CSV table of C-alpha atoms and ligand atoms in Angstrom, one decimal:
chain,number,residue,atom,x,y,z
A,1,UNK,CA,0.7,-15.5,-3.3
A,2,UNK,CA,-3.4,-15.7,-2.2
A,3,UNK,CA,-5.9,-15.9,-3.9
A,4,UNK,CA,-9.2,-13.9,-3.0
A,5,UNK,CA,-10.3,-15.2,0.3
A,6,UNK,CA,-10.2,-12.8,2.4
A,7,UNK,CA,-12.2,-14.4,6.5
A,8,UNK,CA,-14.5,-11.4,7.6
A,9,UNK,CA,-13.5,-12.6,10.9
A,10,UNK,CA,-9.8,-12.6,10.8
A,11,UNK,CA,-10.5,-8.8,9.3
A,12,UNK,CA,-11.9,-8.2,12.5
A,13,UNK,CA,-9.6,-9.8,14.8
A,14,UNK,CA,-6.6,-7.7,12.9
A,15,UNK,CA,-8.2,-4.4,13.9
A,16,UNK,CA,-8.8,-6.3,17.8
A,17,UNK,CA,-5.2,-7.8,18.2
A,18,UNK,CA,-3.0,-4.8,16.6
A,19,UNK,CA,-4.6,-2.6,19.2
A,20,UNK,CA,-2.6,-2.8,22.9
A,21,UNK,CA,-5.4,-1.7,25.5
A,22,UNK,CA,-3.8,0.9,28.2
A,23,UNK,CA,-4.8,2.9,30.6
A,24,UNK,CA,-3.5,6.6,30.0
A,25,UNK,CA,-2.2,9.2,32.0
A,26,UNK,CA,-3.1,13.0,32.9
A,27,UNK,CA,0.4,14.6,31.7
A,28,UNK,CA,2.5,13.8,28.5
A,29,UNK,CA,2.3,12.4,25.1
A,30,UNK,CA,-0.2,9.7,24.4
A,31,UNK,CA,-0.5,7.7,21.2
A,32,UNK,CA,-1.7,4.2,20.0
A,33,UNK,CA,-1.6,2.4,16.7
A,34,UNK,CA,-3.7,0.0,14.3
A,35,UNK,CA,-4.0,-1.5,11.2
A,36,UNK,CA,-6.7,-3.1,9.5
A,37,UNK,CA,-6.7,-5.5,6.3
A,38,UNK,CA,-8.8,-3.3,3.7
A,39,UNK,CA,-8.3,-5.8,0.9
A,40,UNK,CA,-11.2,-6.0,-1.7
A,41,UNK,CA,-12.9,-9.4,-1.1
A,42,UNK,CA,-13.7,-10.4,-4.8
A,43,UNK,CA,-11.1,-8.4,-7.9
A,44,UNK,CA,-11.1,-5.2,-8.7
A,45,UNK,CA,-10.1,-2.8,-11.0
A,46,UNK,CA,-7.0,-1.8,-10.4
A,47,UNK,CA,-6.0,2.0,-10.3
A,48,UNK,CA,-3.3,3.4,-12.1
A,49,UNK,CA,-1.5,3.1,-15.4
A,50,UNK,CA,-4.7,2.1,-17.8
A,51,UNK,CA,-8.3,1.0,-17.5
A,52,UNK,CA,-10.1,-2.3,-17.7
A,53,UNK,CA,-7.5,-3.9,-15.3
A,54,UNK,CA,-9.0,-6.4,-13.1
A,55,UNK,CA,-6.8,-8.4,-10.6
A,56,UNK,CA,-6.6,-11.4,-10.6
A,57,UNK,CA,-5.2,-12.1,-7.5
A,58,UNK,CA,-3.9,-10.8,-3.9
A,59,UNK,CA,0.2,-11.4,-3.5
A,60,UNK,CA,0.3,-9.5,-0.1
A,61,UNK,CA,-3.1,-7.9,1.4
A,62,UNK,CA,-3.5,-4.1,1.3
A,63,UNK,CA,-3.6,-2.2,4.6
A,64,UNK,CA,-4.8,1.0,6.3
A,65,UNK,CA,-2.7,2.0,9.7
A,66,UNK,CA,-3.2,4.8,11.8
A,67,UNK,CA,-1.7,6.2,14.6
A,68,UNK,CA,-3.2,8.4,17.2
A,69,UNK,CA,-1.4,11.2,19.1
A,70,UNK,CA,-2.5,13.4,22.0
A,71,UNK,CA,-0.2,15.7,24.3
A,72,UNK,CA,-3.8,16.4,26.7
A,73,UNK,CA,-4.9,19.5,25.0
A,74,UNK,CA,-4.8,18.8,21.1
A,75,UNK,CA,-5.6,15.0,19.5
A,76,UNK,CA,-4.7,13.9,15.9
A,77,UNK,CA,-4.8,11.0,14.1
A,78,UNK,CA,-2.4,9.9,10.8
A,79,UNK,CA,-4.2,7.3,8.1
A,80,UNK,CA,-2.5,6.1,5.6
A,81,UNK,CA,-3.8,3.5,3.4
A,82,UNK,CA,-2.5,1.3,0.7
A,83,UNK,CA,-4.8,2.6,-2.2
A,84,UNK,CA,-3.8,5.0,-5.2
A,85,UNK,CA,-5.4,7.9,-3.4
A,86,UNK,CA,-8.9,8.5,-1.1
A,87,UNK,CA,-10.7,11.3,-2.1
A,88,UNK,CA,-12.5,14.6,-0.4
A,89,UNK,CA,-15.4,12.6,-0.7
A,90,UNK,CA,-14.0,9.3,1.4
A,91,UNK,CA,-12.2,11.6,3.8
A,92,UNK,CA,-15.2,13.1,4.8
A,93,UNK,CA,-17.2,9.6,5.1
A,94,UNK,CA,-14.5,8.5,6.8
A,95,UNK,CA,-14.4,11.7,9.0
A,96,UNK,CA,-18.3,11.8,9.7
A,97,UNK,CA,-18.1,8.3,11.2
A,98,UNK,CA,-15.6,8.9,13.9
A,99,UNK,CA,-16.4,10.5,17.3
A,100,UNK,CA,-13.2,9.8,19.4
A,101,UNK,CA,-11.0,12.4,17.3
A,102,UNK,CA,-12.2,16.3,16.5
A,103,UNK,CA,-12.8,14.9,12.9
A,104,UNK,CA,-10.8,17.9,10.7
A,105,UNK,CA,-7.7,16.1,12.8
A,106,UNK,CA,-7.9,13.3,11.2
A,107,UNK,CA,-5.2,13.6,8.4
A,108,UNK,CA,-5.4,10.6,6.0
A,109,UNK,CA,-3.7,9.2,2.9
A,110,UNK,CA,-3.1,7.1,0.3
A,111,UNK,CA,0.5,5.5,-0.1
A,112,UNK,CA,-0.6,5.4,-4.3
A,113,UNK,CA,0.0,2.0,-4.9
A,114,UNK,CA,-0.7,1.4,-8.4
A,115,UNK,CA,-1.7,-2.3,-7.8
A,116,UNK,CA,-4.5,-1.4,-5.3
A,117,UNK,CA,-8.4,-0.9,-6.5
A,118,UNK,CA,-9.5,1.9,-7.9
A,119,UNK,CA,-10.6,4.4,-5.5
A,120,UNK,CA,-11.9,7.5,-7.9
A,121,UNK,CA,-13.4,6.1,-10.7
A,122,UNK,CA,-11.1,6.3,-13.8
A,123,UNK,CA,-10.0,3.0,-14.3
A,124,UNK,CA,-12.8,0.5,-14.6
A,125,UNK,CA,-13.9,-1.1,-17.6
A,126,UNK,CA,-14.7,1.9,-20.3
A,127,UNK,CA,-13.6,5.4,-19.6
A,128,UNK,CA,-17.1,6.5,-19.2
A,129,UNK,CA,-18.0,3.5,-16.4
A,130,UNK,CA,-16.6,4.3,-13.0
A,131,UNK,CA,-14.4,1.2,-11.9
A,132,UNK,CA,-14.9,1.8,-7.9
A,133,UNK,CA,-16.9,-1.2,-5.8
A,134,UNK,CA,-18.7,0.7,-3.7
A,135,UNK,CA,-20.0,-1.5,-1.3
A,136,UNK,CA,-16.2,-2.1,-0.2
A,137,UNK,CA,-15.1,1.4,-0.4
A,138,UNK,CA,-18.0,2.1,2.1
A,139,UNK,CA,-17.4,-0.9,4.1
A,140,UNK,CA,-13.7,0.2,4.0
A,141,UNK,CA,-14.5,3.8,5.1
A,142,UNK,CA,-17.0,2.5,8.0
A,143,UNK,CA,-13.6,0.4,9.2
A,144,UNK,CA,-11.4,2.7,8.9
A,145,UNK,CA,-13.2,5.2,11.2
A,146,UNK,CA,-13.8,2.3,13.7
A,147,UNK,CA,-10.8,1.7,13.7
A,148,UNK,CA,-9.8,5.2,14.9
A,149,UNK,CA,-12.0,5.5,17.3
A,150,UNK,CA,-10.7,2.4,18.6
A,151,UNK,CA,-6.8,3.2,18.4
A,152,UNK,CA,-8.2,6.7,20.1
A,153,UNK,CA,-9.4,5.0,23.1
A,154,UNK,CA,-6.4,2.5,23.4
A,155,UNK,CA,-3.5,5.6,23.8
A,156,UNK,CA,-0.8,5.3,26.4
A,157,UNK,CA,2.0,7.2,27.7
A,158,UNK,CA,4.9,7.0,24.8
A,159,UNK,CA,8.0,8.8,23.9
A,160,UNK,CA,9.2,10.6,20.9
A,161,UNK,CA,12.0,10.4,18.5
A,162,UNK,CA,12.7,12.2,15.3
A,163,UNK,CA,15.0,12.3,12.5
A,164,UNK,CA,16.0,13.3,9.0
A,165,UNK,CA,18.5,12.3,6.3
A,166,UNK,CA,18.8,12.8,2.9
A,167,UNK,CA,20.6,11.4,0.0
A,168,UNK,CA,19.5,8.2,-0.2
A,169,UNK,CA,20.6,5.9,-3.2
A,170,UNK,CA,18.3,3.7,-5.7
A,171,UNK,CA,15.5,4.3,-3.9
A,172,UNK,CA,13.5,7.2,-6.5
A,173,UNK,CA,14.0,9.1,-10.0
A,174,UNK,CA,13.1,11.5,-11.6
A,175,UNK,CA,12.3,10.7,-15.1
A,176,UNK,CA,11.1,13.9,-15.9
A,177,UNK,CA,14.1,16.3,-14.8
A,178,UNK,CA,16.8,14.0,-13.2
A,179,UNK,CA,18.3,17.0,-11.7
A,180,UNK,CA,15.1,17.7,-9.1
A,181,UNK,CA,14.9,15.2,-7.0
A,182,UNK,CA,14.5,15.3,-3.2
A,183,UNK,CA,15.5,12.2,-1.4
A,184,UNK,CA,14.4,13.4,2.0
A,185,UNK,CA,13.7,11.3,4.9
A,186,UNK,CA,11.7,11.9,7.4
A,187,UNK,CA,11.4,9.4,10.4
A,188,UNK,CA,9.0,9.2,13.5
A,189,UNK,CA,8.8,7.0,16.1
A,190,UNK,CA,7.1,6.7,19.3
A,191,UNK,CA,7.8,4.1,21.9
A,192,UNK,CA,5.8,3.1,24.9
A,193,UNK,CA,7.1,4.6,27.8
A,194,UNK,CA,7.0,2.0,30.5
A,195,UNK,CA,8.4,-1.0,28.0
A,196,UNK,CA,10.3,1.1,25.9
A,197,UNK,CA,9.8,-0.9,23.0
A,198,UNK,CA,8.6,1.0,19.8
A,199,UNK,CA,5.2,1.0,19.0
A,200,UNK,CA,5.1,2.8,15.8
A,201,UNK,CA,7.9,4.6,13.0
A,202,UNK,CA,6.3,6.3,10.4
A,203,UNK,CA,8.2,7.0,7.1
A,204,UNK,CA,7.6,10.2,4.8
A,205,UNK,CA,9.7,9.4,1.8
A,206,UNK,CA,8.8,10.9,-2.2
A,207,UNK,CA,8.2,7.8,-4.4
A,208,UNK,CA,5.8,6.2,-7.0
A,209,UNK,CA,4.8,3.2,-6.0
A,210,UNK,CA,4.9,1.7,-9.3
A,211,UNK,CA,7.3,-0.9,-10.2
A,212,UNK,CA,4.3,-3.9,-10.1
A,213,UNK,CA,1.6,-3.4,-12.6
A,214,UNK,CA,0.6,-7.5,-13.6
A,215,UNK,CA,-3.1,-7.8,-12.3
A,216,UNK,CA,-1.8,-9.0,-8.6
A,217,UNK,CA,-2.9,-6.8,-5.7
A,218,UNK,CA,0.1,-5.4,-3.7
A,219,UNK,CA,0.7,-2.2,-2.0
A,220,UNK,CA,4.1,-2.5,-4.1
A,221,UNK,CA,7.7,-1.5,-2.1
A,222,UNK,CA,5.5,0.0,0.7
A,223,UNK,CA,4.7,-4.1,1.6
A,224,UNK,CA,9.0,-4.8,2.2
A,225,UNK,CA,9.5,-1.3,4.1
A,226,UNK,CA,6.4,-2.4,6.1
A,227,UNK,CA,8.1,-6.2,6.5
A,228,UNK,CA,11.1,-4.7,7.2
A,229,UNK,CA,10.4,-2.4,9.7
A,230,UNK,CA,8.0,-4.8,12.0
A,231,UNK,CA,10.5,-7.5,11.8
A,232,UNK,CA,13.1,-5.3,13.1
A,233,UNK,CA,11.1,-4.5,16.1
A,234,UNK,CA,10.2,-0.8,15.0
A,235,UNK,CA,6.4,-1.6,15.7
A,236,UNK,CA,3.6,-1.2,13.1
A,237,UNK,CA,5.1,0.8,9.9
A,238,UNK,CA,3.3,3.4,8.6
A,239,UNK,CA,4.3,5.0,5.3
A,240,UNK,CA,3.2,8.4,3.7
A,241,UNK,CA,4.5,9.0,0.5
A,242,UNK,CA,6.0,12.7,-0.3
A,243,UNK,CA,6.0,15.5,-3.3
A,244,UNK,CA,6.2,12.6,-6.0
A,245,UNK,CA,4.5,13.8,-8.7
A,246,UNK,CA,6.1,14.6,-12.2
A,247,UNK,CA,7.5,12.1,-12.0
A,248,UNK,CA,9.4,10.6,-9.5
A,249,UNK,CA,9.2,6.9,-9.5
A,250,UNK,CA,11.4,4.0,-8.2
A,251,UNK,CA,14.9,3.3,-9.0
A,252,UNK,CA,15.4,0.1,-10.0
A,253,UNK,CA,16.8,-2.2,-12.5
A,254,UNK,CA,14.2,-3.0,-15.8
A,255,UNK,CA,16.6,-5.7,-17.1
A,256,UNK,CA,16.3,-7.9,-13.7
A,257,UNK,CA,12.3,-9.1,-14.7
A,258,UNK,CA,9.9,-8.9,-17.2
A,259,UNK,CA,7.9,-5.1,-17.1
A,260,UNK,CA,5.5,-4.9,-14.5
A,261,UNK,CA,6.8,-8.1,-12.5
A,262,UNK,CA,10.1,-6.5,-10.9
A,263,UNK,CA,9.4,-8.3,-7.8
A,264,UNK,CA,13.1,-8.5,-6.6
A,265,UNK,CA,13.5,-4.6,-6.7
A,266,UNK,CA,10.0,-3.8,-5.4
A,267,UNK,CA,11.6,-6.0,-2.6
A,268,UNK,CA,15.0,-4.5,-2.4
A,269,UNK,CA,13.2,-1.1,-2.8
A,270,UNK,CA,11.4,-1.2,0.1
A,271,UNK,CA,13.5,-3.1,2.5
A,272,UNK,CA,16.8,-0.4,1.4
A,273,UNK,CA,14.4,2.0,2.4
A,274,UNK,CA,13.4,0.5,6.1
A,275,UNK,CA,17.1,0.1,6.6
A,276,UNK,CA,17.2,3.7,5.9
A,277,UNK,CA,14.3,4.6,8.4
A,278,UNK,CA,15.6,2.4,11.1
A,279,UNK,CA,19.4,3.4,10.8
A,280,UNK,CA,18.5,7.0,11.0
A,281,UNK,CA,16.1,6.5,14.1
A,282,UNK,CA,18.4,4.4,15.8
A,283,UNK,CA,20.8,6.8,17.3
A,284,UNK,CA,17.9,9.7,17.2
A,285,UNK,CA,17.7,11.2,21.0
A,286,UNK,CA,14.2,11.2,23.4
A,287,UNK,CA,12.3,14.4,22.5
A,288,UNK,CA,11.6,16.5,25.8
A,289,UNK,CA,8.2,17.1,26.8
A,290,UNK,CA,6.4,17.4,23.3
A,291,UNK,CA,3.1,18.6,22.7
A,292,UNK,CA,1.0,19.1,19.3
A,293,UNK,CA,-0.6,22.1,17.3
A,294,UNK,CA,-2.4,22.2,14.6
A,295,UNK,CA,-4.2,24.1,11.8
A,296,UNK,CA,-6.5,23.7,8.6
A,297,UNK,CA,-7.2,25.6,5.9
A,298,UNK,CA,-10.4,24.6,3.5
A,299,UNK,CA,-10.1,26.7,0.5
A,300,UNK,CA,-11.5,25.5,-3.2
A,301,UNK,CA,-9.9,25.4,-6.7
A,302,UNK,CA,-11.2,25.9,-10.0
A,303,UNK,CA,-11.8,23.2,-11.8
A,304,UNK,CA,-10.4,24.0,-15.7
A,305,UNK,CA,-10.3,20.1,-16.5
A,306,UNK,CA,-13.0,19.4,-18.7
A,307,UNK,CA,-13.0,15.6,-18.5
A,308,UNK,CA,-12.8,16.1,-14.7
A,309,UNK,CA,-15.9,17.7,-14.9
A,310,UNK,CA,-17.5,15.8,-17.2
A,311,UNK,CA,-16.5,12.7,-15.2
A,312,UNK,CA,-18.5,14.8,-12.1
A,313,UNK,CA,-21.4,15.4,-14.1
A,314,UNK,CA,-22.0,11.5,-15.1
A,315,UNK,CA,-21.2,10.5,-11.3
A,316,UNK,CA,-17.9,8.3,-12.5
A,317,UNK,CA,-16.2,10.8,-10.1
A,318,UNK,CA,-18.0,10.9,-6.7
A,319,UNK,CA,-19.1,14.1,-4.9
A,320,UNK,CA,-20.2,17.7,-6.0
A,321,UNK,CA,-18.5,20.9,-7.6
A,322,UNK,CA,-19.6,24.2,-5.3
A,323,UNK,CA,-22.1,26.6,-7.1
A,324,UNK,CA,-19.4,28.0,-9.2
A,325,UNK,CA,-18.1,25.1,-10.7
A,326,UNK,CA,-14.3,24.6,-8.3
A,327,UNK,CA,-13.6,22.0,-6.3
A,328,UNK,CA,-13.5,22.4,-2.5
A,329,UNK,CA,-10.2,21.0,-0.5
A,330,UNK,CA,-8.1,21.5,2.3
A,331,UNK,CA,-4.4,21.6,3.7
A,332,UNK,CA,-3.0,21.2,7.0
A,333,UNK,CA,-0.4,22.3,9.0
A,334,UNK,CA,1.0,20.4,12.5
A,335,UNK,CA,3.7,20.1,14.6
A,336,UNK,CA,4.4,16.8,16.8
A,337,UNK,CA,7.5,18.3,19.0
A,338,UNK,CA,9.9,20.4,17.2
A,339,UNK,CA,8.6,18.5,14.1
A,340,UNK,CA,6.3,20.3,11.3
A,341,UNK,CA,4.1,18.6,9.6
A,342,UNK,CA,2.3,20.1,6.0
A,343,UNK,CA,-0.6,17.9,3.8
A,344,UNK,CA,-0.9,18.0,0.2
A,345,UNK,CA,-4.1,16.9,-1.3
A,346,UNK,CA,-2.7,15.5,-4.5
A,347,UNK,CA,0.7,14.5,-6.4
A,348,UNK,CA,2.7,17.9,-5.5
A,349,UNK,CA,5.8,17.7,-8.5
A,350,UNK,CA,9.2,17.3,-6.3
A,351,UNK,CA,10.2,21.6,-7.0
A,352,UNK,CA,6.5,22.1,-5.4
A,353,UNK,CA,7.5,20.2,-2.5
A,354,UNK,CA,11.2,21.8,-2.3
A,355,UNK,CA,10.0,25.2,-2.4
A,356,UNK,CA,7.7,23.9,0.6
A,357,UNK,CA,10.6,22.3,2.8
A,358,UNK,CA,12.9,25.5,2.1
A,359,UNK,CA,9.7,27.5,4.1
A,360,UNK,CA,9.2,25.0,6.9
A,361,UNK,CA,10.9,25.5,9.8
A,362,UNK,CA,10.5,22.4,12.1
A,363,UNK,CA,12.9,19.5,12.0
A,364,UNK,CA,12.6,17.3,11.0
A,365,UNK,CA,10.3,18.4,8.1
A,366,UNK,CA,7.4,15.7,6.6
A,367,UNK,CA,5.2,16.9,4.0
A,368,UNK,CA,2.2,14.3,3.4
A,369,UNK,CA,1.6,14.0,0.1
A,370,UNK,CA,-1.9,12.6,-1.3
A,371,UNK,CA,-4.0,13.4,2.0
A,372,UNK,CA,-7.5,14.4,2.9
A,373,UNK,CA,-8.2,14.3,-1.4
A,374,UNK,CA,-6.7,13.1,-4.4
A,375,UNK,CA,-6.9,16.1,-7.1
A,376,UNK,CA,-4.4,14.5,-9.1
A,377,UNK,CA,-0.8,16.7,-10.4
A,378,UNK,CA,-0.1,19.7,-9.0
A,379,UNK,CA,2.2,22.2,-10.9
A,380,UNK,CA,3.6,25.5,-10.6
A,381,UNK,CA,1.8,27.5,-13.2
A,382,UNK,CA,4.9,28.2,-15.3
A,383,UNK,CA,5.5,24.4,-15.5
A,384,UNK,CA,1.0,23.9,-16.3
A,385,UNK,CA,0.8,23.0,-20.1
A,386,UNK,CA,4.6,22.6,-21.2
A,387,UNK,CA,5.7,19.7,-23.2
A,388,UNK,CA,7.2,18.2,-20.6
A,389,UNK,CA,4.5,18.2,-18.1
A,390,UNK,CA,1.8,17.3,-21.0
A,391,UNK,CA,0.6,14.1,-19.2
A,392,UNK,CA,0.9,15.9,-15.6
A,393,UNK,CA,-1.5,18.7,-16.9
A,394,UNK,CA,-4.0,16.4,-18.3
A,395,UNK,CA,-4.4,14.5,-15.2
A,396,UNK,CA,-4.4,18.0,-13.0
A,397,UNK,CA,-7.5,20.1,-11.5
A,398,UNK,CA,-6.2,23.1,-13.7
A,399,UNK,CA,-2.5,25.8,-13.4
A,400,UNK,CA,-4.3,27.4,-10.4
A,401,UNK,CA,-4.7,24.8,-7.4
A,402,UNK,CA,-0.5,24.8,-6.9
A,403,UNK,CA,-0.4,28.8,-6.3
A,404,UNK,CA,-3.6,28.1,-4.1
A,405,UNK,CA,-2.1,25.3,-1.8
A,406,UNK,CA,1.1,27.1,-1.4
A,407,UNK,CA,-0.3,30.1,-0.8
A,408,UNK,CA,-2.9,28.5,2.0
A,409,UNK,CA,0.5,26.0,3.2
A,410,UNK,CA,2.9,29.2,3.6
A,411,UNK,CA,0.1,31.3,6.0
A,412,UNK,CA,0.0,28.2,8.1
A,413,UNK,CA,3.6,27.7,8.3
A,414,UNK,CA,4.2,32.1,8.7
A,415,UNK,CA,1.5,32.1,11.0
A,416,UNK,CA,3.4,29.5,13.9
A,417,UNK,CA,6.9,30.3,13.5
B,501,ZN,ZN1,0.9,9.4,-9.6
């Protein structure tokens, strides 16, 4: 465990010495990856579960990775971030500050660690004061785009593998309806082509990352798969979680540790599921000459949460409602080789997110859940305002944004096939 001392310099030196410098070629597919150290320097409250918790200390340091992919025509970067969520309103600060990548490619997430500061505003000290520390979340958004732009000019000649698997074991629940659950897999990995040693493998798995909740930062199981994954030589780990909202969480044992301090199974968690990555992508064969496409759709979604608005209206929530009152977001849709790529700006419920993979036709499939905003629960209308779903609908934009995503998601998807 450390405590909160976090060297400005050694910050800087992460994003410097995770970076390989290359020089690229003409022909072929090109990527680079980075991470950066976006730990809070002083505590924070924490997002997720209640207000009015502040950490006390750091047990492992929070992270934002990115890789950067371009086939010579089309460039895209993938963020993810240890943090409960980043919001329209980061993305685009985040977006604005980068020039090295056509900024509406830059697809980034949060992995929804529950132990990582609060990055919307709901969970500081009353539920009418916003809990966010701005100064780092601006600090955090200026880095992350530097480092971007950096990883963007450090991009080498790699090649491609791909792979799915499903039906892996203690890994997630369902606590809501144990019967939907989707234990898909989804594996990338890139190696660089001269030294053939991977340089990223990114893992799109469906999972709350939730088993911690005792006033120590940690990016919860997400910290083991990334341990796992770089000690096993797969290069830097990057993680994106899935459709894992009402409510799958992680599977583990309650009886091994006192609530909230599972740290064996947050360990176990996340090291079964790097096992799980890596075993999969082992034996996965060399893509042929890949090369990217990619959409967006912007679209907006009105806004029936009252307390949502409300927290708009006193600025606890950053950003604007449009003229009308809705909230604008976006989706995207990409392919890296033969695999297809869809974004989710919020916590999808898993039957959202297998009506979704039943549509796509790429393999493997990834859906990126909680990217480029965090609108909270999204349900299928029928499910909006049932008993069962009563906490999911109170922490929701309102019964219309999951017709609206799926109906932006499927003309993507129909309109490349
Ligand atoms: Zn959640």
């Amino acid at each position: 465990m450390r405590l909160f001392n976090v060297p400005t310099a050694a910050i800087a030196l992460s994003i410097v010495a995770s970076i390989c410098t290359i020089h690229s070629s003409a022909d072929g597919l090109r990527a680079a990856a980075a991470k950066i150290d976006i730990t809070p320097p002083r505590p924070a409250y924490l997002a997720g579960y209640s207000i009015a918790r502040k950490s006390e200390a750091v047990h492992d340091h929070l992270s934002a990775r990115c890789v950067v992919l371009d086939d010579g025509t089309t460039r895209i970067a993938l963020v993810s971030c240890d943090l409960i969520g980043v919001p329209r309103f980061n993305t685009l600060l985040i977006r604005k500050q980068i020039s090295r990548v056509p900024q509406s490619q830059v697809i980034i997430g949060g992995t929804h660690t529950h132990s990582g500061p609060d990055t919307l505003g709901m969970w500081g000290p009353t539920l009418t004061v916003s809990g966010v520390d701005k100064p780092w979340l601006e600090d955090t958004c200026t880095k992350i785009a530097r480092m971007v732009d950096a990883t963007a000019d450090a991009i080498k000649p790699v090649t491609l593998r791909l792979a799915e698997t499903s039906g892996l074991k203690r890994i997630s629940k369902n606590i809501r309806l144990p019967q939907i659950l989707d234990t898909h897999l989804s594996v990338l990995q890139l190696q660089d082509e001269q030294t053939k040693k991977p340089l990223v493998t990114l893992v799109n798995y469906a999972c709350h990352p939730e088993i911690l909740n005792n006033r120590q930062m940690t990016a919860d199981f997400p910290h083991w798969l990334y341990e796992a994954v770089e000690a096993a030589g797969g290069g830097e780990c990057i993680y994106f979680n899935g459709a894992q909202g009402g409510m799958v969480t992680a599977d583990f044992d309650e009886s091994l540790a006192p609530r909230g301090a599972n740290w064996v199974e947050a360990e176990r968690i996340g090291k079964q599921l790097g096992a799980a990555a890596l075993k999969v992508i082992a034996d996965a064969p060399l893509v042929t000459a890949p090369t990217l496409s990619f959409a967006r759709q912007v679209f907006s979604v009105p806004l029936a949460n009252r307390r949502y608005r409300a927290l708009i209206n006193m600025k606890v929530f950053s950003g604007t409602l449009l003229p009308d009152g809705s909230v604008e977001t976006e989706a995207s849709w990409f392919k890296i080789g033969p695999a297809e790529f869809v974004t989710i700006p919020g916590e999808a419920l898993p039957n959202v997110g297998i009506f979704l993979r039943a549509h796509m036709q790429g393999s493997p499939r990834f859906q990126l859940g909680l990217t480029n905003d965090f609108l909270g629960y999204i349900l299928a209308p029928e499910d909006f305002g049932v008993d069962l779903y009563g906490y999911e609908s109170g922490q929701s934009v309102g019964p219309e944004i999951e017709p609206i995503l799926v109906k932006n998601l499927l003309q993507m998807i129909d309109a490349k096939r």
